[in-house]
PDB file of C-alpha atoms in Angstrom:
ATOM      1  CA  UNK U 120       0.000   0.000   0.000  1.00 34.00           C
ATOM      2  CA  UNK U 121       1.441   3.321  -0.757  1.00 40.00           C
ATOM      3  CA  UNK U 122       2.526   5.709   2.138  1.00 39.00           C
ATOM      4  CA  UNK U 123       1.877   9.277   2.702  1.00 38.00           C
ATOM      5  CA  UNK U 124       4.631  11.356   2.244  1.00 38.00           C
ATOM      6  CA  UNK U 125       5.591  15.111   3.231  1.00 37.00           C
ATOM      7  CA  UNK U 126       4.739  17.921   0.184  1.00 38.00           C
ATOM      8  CA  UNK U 127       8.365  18.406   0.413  1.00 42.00           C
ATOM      9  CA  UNK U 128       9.319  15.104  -0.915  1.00 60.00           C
ATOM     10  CA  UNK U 129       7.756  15.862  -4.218  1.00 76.00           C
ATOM     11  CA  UNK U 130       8.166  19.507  -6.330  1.00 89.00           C
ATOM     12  CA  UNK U 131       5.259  21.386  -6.062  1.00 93.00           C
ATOM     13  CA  UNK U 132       4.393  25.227  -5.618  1.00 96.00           C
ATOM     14  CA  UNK U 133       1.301  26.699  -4.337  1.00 95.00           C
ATOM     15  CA  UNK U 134       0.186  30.169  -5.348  1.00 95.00           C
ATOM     16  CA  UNK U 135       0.278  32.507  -2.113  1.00 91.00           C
ATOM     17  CA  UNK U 136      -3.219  32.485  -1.259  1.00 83.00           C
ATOM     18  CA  UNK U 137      -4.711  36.601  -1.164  1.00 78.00           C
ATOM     19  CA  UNK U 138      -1.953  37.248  -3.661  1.00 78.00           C
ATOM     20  CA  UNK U 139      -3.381  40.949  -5.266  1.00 80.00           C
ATOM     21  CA  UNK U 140      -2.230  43.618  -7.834  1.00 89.00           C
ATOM     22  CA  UNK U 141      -0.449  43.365 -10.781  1.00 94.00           C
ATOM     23  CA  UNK U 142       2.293  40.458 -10.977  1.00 92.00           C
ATOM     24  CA  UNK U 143       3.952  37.817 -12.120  1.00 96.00           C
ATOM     25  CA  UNK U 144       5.607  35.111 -10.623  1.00 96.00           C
ATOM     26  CA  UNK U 145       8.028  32.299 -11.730  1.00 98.00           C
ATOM     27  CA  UNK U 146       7.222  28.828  -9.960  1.00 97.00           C
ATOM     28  CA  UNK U 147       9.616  25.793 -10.000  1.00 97.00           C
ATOM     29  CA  UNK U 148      12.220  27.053 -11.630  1.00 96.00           C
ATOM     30  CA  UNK U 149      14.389  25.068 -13.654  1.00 95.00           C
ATOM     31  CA  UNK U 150      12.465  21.780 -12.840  1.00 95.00           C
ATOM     32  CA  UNK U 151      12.581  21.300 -16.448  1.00 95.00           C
ATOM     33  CA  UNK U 152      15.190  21.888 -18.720  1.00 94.00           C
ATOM     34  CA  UNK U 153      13.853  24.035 -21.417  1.00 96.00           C
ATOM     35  CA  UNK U 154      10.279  25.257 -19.951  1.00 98.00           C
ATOM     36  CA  UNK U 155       9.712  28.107 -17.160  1.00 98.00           C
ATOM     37  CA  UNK U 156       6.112  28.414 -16.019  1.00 98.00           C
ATOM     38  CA  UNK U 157       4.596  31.832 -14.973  1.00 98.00           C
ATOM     39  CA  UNK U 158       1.679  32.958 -12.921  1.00 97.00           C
ATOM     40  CA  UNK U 159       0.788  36.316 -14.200  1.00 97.00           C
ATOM     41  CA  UNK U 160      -2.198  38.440 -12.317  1.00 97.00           C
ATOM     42  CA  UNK U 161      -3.334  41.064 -14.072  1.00 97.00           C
ATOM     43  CA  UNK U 162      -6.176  43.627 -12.679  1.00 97.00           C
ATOM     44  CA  UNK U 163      -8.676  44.717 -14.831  1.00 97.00           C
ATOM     45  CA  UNK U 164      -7.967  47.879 -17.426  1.00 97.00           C
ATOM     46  CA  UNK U 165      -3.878  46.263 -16.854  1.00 97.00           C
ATOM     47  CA  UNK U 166      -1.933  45.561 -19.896  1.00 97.00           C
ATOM     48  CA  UNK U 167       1.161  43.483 -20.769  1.00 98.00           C
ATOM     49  CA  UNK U 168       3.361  43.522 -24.254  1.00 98.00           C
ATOM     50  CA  UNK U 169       5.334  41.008 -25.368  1.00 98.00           C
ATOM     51  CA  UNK U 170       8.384  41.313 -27.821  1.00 97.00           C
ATOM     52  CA  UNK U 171       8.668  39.074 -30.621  1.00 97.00           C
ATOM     53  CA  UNK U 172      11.876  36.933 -30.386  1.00 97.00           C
ATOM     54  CA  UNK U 173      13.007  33.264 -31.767  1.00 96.00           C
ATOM     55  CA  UNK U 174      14.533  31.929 -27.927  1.00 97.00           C
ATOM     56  CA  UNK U 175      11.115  30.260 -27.323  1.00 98.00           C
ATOM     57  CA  UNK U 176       7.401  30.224 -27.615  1.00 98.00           C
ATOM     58  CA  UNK U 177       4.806  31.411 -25.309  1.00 98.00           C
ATOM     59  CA  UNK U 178       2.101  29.511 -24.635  1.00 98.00           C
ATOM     60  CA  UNK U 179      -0.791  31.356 -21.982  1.00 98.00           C
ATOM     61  CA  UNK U 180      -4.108  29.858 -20.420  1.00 98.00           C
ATOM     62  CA  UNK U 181      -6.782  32.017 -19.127  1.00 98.00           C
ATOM     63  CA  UNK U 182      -7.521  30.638 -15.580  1.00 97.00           C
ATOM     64  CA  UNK U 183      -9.917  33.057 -14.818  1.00 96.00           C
ATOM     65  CA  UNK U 184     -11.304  36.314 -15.278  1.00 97.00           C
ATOM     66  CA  UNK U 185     -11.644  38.298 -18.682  1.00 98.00           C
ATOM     67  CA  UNK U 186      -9.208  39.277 -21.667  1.00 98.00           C
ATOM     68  CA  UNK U 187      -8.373  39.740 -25.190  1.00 98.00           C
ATOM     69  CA  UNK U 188      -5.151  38.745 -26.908  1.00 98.00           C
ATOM     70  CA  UNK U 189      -3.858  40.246 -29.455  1.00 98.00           C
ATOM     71  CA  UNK U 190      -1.144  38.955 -32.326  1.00 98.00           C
ATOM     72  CA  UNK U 191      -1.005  39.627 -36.068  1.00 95.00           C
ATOM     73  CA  UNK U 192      -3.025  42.202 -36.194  1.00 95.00           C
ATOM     74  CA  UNK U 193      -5.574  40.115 -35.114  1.00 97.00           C
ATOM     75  CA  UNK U 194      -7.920  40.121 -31.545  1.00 98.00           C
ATOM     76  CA  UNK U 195      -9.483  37.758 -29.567  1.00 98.00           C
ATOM     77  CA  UNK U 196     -11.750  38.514 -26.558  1.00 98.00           C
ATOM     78  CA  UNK U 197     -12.261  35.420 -23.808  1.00 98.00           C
ATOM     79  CA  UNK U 198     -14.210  35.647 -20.266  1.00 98.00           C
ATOM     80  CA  UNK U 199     -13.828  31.780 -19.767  1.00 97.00           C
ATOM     81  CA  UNK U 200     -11.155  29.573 -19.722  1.00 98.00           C
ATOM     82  CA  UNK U 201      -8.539  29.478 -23.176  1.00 98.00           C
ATOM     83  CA  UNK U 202      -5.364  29.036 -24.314  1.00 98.00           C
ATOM     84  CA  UNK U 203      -3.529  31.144 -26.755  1.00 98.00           C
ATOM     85  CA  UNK U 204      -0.196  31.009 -28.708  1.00 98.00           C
ATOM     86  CA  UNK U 205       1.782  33.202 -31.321  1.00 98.00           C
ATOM     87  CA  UNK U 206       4.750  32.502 -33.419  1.00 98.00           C
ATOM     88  CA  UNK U 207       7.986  32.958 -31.274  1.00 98.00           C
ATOM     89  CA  UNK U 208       8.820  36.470 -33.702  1.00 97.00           C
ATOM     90  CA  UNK U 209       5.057  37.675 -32.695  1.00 98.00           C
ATOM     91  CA  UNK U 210       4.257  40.897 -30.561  1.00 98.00           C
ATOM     92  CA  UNK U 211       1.358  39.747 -28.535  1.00 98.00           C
ATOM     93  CA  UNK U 212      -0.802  41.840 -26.192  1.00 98.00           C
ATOM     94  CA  UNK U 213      -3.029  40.921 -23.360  1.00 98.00           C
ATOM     95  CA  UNK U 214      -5.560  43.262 -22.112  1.00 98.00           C
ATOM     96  CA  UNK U 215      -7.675  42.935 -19.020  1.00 98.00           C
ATOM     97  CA  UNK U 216     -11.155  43.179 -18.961  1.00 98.00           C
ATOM     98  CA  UNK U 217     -11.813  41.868 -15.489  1.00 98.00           C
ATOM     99  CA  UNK U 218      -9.234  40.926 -12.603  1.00 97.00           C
ATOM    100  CA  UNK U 219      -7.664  37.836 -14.548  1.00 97.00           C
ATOM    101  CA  UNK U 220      -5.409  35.003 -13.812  1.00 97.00           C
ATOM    102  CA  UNK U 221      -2.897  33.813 -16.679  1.00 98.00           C
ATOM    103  CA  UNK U 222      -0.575  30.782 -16.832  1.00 98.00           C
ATOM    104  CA  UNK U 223       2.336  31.750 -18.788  1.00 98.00           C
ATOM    105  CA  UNK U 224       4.281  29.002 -20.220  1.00 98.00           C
ATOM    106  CA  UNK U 225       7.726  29.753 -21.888  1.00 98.00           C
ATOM    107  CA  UNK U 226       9.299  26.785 -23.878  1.00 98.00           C
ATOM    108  CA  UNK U 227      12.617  27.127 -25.355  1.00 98.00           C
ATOM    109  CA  UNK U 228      12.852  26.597 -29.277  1.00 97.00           C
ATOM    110  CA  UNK U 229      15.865  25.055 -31.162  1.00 95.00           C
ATOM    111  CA  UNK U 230      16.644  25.481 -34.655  1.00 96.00           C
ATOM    112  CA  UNK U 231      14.810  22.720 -36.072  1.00 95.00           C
ATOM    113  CA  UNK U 232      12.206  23.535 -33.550  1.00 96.00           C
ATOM    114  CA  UNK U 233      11.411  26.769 -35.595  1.00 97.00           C
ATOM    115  CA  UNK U 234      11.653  25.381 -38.863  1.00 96.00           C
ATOM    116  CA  UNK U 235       8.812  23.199 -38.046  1.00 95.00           C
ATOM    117  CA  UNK U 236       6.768  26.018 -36.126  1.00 96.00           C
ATOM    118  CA  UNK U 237       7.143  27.881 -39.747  1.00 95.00           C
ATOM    119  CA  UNK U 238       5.977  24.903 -41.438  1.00 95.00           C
ATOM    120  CA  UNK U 239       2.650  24.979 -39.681  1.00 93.00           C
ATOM    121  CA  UNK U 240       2.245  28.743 -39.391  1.00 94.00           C
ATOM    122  CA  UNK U 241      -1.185  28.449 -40.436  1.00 93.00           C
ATOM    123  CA  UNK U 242      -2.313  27.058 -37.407  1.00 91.00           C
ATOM    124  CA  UNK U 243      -1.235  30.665 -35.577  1.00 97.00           C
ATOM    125  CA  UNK U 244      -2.092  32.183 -33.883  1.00 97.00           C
ATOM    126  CA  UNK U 245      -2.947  29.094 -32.047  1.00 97.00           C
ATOM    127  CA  UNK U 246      -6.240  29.801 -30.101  1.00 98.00           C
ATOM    128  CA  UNK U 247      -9.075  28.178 -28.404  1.00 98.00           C
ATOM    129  CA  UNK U 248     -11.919  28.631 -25.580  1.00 98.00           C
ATOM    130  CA  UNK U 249     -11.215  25.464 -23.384  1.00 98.00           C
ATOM    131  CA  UNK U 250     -14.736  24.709 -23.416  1.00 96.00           C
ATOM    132  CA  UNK U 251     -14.374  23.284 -27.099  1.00 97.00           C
ATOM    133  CA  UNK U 252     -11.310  21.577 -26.714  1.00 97.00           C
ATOM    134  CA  UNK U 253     -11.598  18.062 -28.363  1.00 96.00           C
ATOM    135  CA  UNK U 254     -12.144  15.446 -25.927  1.00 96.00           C
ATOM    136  CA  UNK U 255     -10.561  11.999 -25.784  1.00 95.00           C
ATOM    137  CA  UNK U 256      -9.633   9.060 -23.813  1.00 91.00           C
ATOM    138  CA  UNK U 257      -7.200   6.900 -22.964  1.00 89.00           C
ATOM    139  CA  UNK U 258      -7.142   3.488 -21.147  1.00 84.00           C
ATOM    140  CA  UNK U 259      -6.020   4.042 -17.771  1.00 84.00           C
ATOM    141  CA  UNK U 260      -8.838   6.693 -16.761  1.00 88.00           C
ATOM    142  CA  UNK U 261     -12.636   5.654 -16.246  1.00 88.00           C
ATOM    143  CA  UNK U 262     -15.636   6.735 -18.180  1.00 88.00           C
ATOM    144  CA  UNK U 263     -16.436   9.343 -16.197  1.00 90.00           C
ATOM    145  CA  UNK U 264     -13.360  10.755 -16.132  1.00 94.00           C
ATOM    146  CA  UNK U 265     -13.074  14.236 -18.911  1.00 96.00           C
ATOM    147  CA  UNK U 266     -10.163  14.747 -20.681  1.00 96.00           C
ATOM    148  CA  UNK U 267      -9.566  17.655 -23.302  1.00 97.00           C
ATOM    149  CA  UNK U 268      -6.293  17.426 -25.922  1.00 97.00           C
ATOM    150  CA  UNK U 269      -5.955  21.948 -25.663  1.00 98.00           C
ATOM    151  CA  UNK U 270      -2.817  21.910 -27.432  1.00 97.00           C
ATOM    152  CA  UNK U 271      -2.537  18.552 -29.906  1.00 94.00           C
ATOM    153  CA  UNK U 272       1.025  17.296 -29.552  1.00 90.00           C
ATOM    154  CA  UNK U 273       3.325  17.884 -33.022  1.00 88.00           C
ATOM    155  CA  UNK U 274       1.168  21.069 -33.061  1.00 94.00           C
ATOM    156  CA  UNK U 275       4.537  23.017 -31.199  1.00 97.00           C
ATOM    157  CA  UNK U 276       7.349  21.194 -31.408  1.00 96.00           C
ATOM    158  CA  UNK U 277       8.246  18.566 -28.621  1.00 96.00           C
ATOM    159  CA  UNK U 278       5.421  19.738 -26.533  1.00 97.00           C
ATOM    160  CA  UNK U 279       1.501  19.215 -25.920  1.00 96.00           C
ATOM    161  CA  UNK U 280      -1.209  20.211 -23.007  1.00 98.00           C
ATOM    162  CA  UNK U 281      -4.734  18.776 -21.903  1.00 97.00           C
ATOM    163  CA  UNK U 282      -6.760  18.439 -19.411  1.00 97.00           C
ATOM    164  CA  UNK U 283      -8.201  16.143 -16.937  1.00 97.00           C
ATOM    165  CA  UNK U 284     -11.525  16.560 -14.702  1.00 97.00           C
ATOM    166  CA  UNK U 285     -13.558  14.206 -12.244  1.00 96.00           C
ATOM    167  CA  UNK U 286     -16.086  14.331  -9.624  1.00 95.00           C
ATOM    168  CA  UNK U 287     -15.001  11.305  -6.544  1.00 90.00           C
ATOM    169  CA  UNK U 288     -15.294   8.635  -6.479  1.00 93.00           C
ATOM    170  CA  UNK U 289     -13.133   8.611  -9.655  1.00 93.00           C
ATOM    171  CA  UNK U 290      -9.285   7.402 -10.579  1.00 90.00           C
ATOM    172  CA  UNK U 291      -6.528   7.945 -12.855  1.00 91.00           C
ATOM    173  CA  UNK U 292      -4.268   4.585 -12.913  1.00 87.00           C
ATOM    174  CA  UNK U 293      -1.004   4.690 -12.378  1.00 88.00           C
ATOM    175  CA  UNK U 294       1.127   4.702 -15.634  1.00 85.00           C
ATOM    176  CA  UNK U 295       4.438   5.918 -16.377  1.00 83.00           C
ATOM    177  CA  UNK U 296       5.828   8.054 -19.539  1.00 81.00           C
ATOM    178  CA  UNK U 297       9.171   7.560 -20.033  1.00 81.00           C
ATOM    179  CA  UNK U 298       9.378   9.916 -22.961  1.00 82.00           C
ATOM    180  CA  UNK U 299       7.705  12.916 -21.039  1.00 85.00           C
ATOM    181  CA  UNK U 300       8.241  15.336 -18.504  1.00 91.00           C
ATOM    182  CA  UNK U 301       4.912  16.776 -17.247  1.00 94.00           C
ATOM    183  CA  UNK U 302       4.129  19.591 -15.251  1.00 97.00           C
ATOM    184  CA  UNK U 303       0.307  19.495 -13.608  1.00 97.00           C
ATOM    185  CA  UNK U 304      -1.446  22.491 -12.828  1.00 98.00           C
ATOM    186  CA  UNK U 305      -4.460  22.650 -10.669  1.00 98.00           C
ATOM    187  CA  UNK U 306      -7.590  24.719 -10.680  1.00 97.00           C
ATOM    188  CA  UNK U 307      -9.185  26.464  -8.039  1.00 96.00           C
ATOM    189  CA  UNK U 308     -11.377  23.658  -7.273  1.00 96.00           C
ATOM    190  CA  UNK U 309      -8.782  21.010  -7.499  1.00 97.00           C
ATOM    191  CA  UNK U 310      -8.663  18.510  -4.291  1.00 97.00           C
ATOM    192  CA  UNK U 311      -7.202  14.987  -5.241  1.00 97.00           C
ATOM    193  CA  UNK U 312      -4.405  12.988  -3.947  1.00 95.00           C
ATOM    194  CA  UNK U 313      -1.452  12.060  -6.251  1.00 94.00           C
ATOM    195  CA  UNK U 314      -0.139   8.839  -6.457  1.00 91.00           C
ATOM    196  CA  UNK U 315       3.611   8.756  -7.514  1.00 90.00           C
ATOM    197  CA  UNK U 316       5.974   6.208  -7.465  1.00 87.00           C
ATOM    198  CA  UNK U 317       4.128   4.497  -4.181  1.00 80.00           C
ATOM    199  CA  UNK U 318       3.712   7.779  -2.445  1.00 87.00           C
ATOM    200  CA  UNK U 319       0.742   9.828  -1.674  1.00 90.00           C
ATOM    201  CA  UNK U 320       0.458  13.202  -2.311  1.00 91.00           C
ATOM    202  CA  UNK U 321      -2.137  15.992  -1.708  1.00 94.00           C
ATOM    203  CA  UNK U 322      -2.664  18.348  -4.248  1.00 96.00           C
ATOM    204  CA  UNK U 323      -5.472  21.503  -3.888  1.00 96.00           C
ATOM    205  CA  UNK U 324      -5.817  24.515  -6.010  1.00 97.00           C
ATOM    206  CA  UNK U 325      -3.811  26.804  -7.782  1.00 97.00           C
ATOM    207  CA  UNK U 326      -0.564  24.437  -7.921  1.00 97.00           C
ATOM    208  CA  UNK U 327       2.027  23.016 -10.069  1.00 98.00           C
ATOM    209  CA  UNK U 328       3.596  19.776  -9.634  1.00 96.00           C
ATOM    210  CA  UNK U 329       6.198  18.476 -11.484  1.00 95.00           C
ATOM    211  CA  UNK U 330       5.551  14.526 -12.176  1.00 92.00           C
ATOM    212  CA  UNK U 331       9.417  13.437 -12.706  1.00 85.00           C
ATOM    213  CA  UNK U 332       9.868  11.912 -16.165  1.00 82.00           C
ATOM    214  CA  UNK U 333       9.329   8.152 -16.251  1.00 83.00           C
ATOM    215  CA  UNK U 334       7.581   8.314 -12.810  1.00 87.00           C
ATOM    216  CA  UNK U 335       4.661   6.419 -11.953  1.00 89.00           C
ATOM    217  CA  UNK U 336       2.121   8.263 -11.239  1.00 92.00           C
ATOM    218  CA  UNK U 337      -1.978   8.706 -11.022  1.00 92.00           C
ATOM    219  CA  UNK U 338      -4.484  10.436  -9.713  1.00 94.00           C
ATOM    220  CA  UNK U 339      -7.618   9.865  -7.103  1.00 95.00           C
ATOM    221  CA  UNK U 340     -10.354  11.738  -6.242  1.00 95.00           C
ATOM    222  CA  UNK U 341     -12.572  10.579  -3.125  1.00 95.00           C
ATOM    223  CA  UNK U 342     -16.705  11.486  -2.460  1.00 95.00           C
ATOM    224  CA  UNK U 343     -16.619  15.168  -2.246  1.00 94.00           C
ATOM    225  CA  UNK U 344     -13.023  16.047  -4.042  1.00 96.00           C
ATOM    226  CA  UNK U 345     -12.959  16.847  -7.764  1.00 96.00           C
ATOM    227  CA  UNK U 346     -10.011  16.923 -10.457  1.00 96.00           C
ATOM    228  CA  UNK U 347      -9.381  19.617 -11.907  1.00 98.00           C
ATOM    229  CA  UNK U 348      -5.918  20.090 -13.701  1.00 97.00           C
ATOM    230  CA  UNK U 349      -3.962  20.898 -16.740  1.00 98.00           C
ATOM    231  CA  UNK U 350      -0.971  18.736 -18.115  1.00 97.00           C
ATOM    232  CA  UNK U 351       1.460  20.097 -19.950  1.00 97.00           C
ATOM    233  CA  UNK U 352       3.939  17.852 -21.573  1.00 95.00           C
ATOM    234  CA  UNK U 353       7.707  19.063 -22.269  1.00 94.00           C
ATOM    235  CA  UNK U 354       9.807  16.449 -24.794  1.00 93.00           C
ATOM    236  CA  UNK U 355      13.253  16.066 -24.870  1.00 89.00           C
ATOM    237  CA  UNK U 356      14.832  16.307 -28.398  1.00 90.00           C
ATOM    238  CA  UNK U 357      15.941  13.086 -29.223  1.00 89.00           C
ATOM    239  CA  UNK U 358      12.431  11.832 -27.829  1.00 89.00           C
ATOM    240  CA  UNK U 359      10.264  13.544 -30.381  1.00 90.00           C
ATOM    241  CA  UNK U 360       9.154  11.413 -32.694  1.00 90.00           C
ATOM    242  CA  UNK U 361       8.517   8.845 -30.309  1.00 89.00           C
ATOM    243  CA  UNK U 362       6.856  10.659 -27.883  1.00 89.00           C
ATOM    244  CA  UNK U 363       4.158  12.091 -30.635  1.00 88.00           C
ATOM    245  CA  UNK U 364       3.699   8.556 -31.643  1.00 90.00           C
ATOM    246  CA  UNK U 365       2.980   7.188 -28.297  1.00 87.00           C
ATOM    247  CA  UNK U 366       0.279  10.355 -27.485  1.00 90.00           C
ATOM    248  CA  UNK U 367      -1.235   9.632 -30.684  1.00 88.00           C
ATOM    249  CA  UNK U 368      -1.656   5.891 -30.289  1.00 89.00           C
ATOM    250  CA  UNK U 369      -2.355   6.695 -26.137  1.00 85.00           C
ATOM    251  CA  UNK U 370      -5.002   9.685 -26.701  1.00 90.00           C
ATOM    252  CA  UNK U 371      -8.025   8.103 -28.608  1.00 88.00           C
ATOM    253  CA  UNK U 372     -10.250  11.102 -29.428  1.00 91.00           C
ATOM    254  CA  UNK U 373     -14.286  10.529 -28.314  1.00 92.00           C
ATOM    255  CA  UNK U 374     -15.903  12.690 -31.234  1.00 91.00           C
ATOM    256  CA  UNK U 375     -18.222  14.219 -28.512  1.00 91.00           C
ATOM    257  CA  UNK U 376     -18.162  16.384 -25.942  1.00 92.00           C
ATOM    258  CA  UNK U 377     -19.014  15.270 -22.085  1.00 90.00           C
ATOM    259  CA  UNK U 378     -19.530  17.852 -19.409  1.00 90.00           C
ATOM    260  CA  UNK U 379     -19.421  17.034 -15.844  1.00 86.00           C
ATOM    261  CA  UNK U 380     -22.182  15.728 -13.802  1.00 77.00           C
TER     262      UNK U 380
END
């Protein structure tokens, strides 16, 4: 049976709870090579700009509140949860409409990584209420269990991002990806215990958690908890055509679209 362990014995970070004002705030840093994860607040009628550059890509999800992005000379307005991406040479703009909370996720980009990013610039900007996410499954969660593919893997190089949400009594099996390193980050509502490597974890709101690459690891939620939580899946370069491979054959996509019960 596993044992519960200490929150120090695993990485995690929890956002300071009453946190106000304008700000923005690293978490985990250098957990994994290549990738730096931001929490940016930003009150309403605040404003941040964005240089264009070719060191990595930024990838932001709209927790909560209200804003519109801006890249291209194009717009787009959100008050729900959504994810947004522009080409590493991009401006982008994000304007508050209401007191909002951003994840920020910066992924460095290699040479070959932007040759393939210019291959598919037609797919940016890269932009999507999280609401209409595709939906799929995969064979370690249950029926019940909701998972969204937000960012389809090959889409940005070495690097992909879903979802994964549950009323208890409900369980994600253990399984291990060797070919992935994988941050989690929790919503508000989040309470579940993580299961890595025969350990027990607790895991509430507004967190990140790095799941160690080729850890075991799973999820449960009991009677009154729900999961809540992003993945967000970081490649290492000689793994990348292996790891798409294994999320395409792993992620079988439902064709419909199941909302929680």
């Amino acid at each position: 049976m596993a044992l519960p362990v200490k929150r120090s014995d695993i990485k995690m970070e929890t956002l300071p709870v009453g946190m106000t004002g304008k700000h923005e705030m690293l978490m985990l840093e250098g957990e994994i090579f290549g990738a730096a994860i931001y929490h940016l607040a930003l009150p309403e009628g605040e404003r941040l700009s964005f240089e264009g550059q070719s060191a990595f890509i930024r990838i932001f999800f709209l927790c909560r509140g209200a804003v519109t992005f801006r890249a291209e000379g194009k717009a787009f307005f959100y008050d729900r949860k959504a994810v947004f991406a522009a080409l590493p040479q991009s401006a982008v703009q994000i304007q508050a409409q209401a007191d909002s909370s951003i994840l920020e996720i910066c992924w460095d980009m290699e040479e070959s990584d932007l040759a393939d990013l210019a291959a598919g610039a037609d797919h940016f900007p890269l932009t999507e209420a999280y609401e209409d996410a595709a939906q799929y499954r995969d064979f370690f969660k249950s029926e019940t269990t909701i998972s969204r593919a937000i960012i389809r893997q090959s889409v940005i190089p070495r690097f992909a991002m879903g979802s994964v949400e549950a009323k208890g009594d409900d369980l994600v099996g253990q399984h291990a990806h060797p070919l992935l390193d994988q941050f989690f980050f929790s919503f508000p509502e989040n309470d579940m215990d993580l299961l890595i490597d025969c350990r027990i974890c607790p895991m509430k709101g507004d967190t990140l958690v790095h799941i160690p690459l080729g850890s075991n690891h799973g999820v449960i939620a009991r009677g009154d908890q729900k999961m809540h939580y992003l993945w967000i899946d970081c490649t290492p370069q000689e793994q990348k055509d292996a790891a798409v491979a294994y999320l395409d054959e792993v992620h079988k996509p439902t064709g419909v679209k199941q909302t929680l019960k």
